[in-house]
Structure formats: C-alpha cells, structure tokens
Coordinates of C-alpha atoms in Angstrom, one line a residue:
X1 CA 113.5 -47.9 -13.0
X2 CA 110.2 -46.3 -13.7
X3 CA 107.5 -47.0 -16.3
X4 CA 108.8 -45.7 -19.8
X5 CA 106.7 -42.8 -21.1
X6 CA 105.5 -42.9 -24.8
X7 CA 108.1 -40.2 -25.7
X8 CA 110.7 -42.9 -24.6
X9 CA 109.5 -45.0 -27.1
X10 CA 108.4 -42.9 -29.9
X11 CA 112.2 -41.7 -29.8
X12 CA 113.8 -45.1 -29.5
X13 CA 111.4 -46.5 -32.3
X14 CA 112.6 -42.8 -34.4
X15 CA 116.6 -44.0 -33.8
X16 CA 115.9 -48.2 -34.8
X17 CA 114.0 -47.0 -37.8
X18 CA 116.9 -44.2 -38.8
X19 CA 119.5 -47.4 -38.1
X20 CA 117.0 -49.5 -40.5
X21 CA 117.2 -46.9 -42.9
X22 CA 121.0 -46.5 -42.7
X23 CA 121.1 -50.5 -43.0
X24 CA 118.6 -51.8 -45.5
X25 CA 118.4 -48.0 -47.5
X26 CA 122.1 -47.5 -48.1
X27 CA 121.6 -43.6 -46.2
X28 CA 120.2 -42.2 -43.4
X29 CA 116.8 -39.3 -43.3
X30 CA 117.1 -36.0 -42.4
X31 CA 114.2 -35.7 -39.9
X32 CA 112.1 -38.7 -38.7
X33 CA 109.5 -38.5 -36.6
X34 CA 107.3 -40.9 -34.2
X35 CA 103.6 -40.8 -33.0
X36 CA 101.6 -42.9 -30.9
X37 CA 98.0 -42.4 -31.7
X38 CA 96.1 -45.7 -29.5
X39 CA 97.5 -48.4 -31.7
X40 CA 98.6 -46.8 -34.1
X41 CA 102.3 -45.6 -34.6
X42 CA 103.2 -43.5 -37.2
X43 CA 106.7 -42.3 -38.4
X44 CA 107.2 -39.6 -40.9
X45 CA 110.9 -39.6 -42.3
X46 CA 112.1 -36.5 -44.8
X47 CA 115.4 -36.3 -46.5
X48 CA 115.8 -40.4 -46.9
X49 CA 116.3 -39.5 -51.1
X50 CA 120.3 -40.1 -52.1
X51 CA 121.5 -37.6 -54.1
X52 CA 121.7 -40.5 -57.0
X53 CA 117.8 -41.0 -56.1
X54 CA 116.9 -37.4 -56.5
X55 CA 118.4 -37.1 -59.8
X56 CA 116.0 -40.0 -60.9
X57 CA 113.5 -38.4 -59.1
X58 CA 113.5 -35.4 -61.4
X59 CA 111.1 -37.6 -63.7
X60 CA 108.3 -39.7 -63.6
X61 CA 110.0 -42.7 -65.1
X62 CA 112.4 -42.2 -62.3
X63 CA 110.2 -41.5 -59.5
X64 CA 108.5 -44.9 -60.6
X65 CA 111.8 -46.8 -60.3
X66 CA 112.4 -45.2 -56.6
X67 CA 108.8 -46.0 -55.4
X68 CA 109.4 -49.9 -56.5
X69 CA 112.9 -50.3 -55.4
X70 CA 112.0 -48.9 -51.9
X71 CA 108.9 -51.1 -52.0
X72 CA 110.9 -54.4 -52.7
X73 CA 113.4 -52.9 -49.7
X74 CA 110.7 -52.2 -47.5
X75 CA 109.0 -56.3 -48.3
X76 CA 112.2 -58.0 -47.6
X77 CA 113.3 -56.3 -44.6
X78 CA 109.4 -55.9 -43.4
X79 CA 109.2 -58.9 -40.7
X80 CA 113.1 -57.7 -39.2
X81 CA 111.3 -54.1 -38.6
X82 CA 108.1 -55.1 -37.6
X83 CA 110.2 -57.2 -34.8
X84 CA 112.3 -54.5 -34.1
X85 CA 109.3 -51.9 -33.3
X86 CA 107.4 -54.9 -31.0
X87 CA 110.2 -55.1 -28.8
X88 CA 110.4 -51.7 -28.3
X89 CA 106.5 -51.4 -27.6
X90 CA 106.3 -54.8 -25.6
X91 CA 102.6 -55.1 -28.3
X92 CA 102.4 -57.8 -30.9
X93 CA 102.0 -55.6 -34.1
X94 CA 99.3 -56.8 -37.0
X95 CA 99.9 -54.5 -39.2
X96 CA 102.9 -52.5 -41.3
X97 CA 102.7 -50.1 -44.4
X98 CA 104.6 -47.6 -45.7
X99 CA 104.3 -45.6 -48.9
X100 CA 106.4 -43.2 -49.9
X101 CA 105.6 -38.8 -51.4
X102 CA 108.0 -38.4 -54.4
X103 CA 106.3 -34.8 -54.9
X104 CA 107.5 -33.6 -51.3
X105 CA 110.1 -36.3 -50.4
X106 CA 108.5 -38.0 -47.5
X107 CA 108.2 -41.6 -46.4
X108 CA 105.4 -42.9 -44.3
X109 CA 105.4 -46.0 -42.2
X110 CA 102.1 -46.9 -40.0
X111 CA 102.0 -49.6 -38.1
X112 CA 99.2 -51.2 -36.1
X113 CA 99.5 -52.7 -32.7
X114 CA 97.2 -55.3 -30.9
X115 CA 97.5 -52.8 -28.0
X116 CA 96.1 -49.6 -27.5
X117 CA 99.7 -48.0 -27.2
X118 CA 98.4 -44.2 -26.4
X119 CA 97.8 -45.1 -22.7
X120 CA 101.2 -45.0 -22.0
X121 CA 102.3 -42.5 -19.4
X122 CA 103.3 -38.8 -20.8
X123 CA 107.0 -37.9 -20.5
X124 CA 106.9 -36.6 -16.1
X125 CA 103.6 -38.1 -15.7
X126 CA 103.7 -41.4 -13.4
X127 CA 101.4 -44.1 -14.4

C-alpha cells in the first residue's frame, strides 16, 4: 500500500471528529470540513446545533449556556480527541482549541502538530 495523501487524512480526521461529535455531542454536523495547513489542522463543522440548542440559541442568555456546555464537553473529552487525531496523523499534537460562532452556527477546532503535516503527498501525487 502506498503513502497516504493528506486528503486521506483530512477525510478520516473529518469522519472520527463527526463520530466524536455524534458520541460526546449527543448529534452529528451537517458539513465538516478538514485542512492541513504545515502543522496546523483545522476543522470547520456547521449544523452541529440540536434543534433544542437552537431554540436556546435564539437569545443571548442562551447562546451563553451553549458556548459553556460545549466548552465543558469539549475539556472532558479533549485528551480522547487529541489521541484520536495523532493516530490518524502519525504527529504527536501540542496543541487543541476549539471555539464555537453562535451568530453563524459554526464550530472551529485547530489543532497543532509537532510535525509539519502539509508535506504530505497530494491526493495522485507519489511522494
């Protein structure tokens, strides 16, 4: 079997964070998306709201009580994640964040590897 391209993993990182999502979140996004930018990777989910979530949403208070209780989620289940994406990458990662858009429903998670991860080979391209 050949060298795995970055596409490879930016769509198997996309399907563990959707199953973490499904898992630790109670629902699955929409649309979630993977980028490897050097050693950086950076995953943009839409639709993760529930529809109970985006009737809280419709206020501040509520948008308040979404961002903390996602927060809290995203600490406790932070190291099981962070796991998750290094074996996929085969890099050691030293960071994780994620911060999440109440305005246009959208969830952010960077992490940072020790490895420059944008050197992988290009979906066709042999390394």
């Amino acid at each position: 079997m050949g060298a795995v391209s970055k596409g490879q993993i930016e769509a198997r990182i996309s399907e563990a964070v959707s199953k973490f999502e499904i898992e630790y979140m109670g629902r699955g996004p929409k649309q979630i998306r993977t980028m490897i930018i050097e050693d950086m990777i950076i995953i943009r989910i839409k639709g993760f709201l529930s529809p109970s979530e985006q009737k809280l949403a419709e206020n501040e208070q509520g948008r308040d009580l979404i961002r903390q209780m996602r927060a809290m989620l995203f600490e406790t289940a932070r190291d099981q994640l962070s796991v998750t994406i290094s074996q996929i990458t085969g890099s050691v990662l030293t960071g994780l964040y994620s911060d999440v858009n109440m305005t246009n429903g959208e969830n952010i998670i960077v992490a940072t590897a020790a490895d420059d991860l944008g050197k992988l080979p290009e979906a066709g391209h042999k390394r």
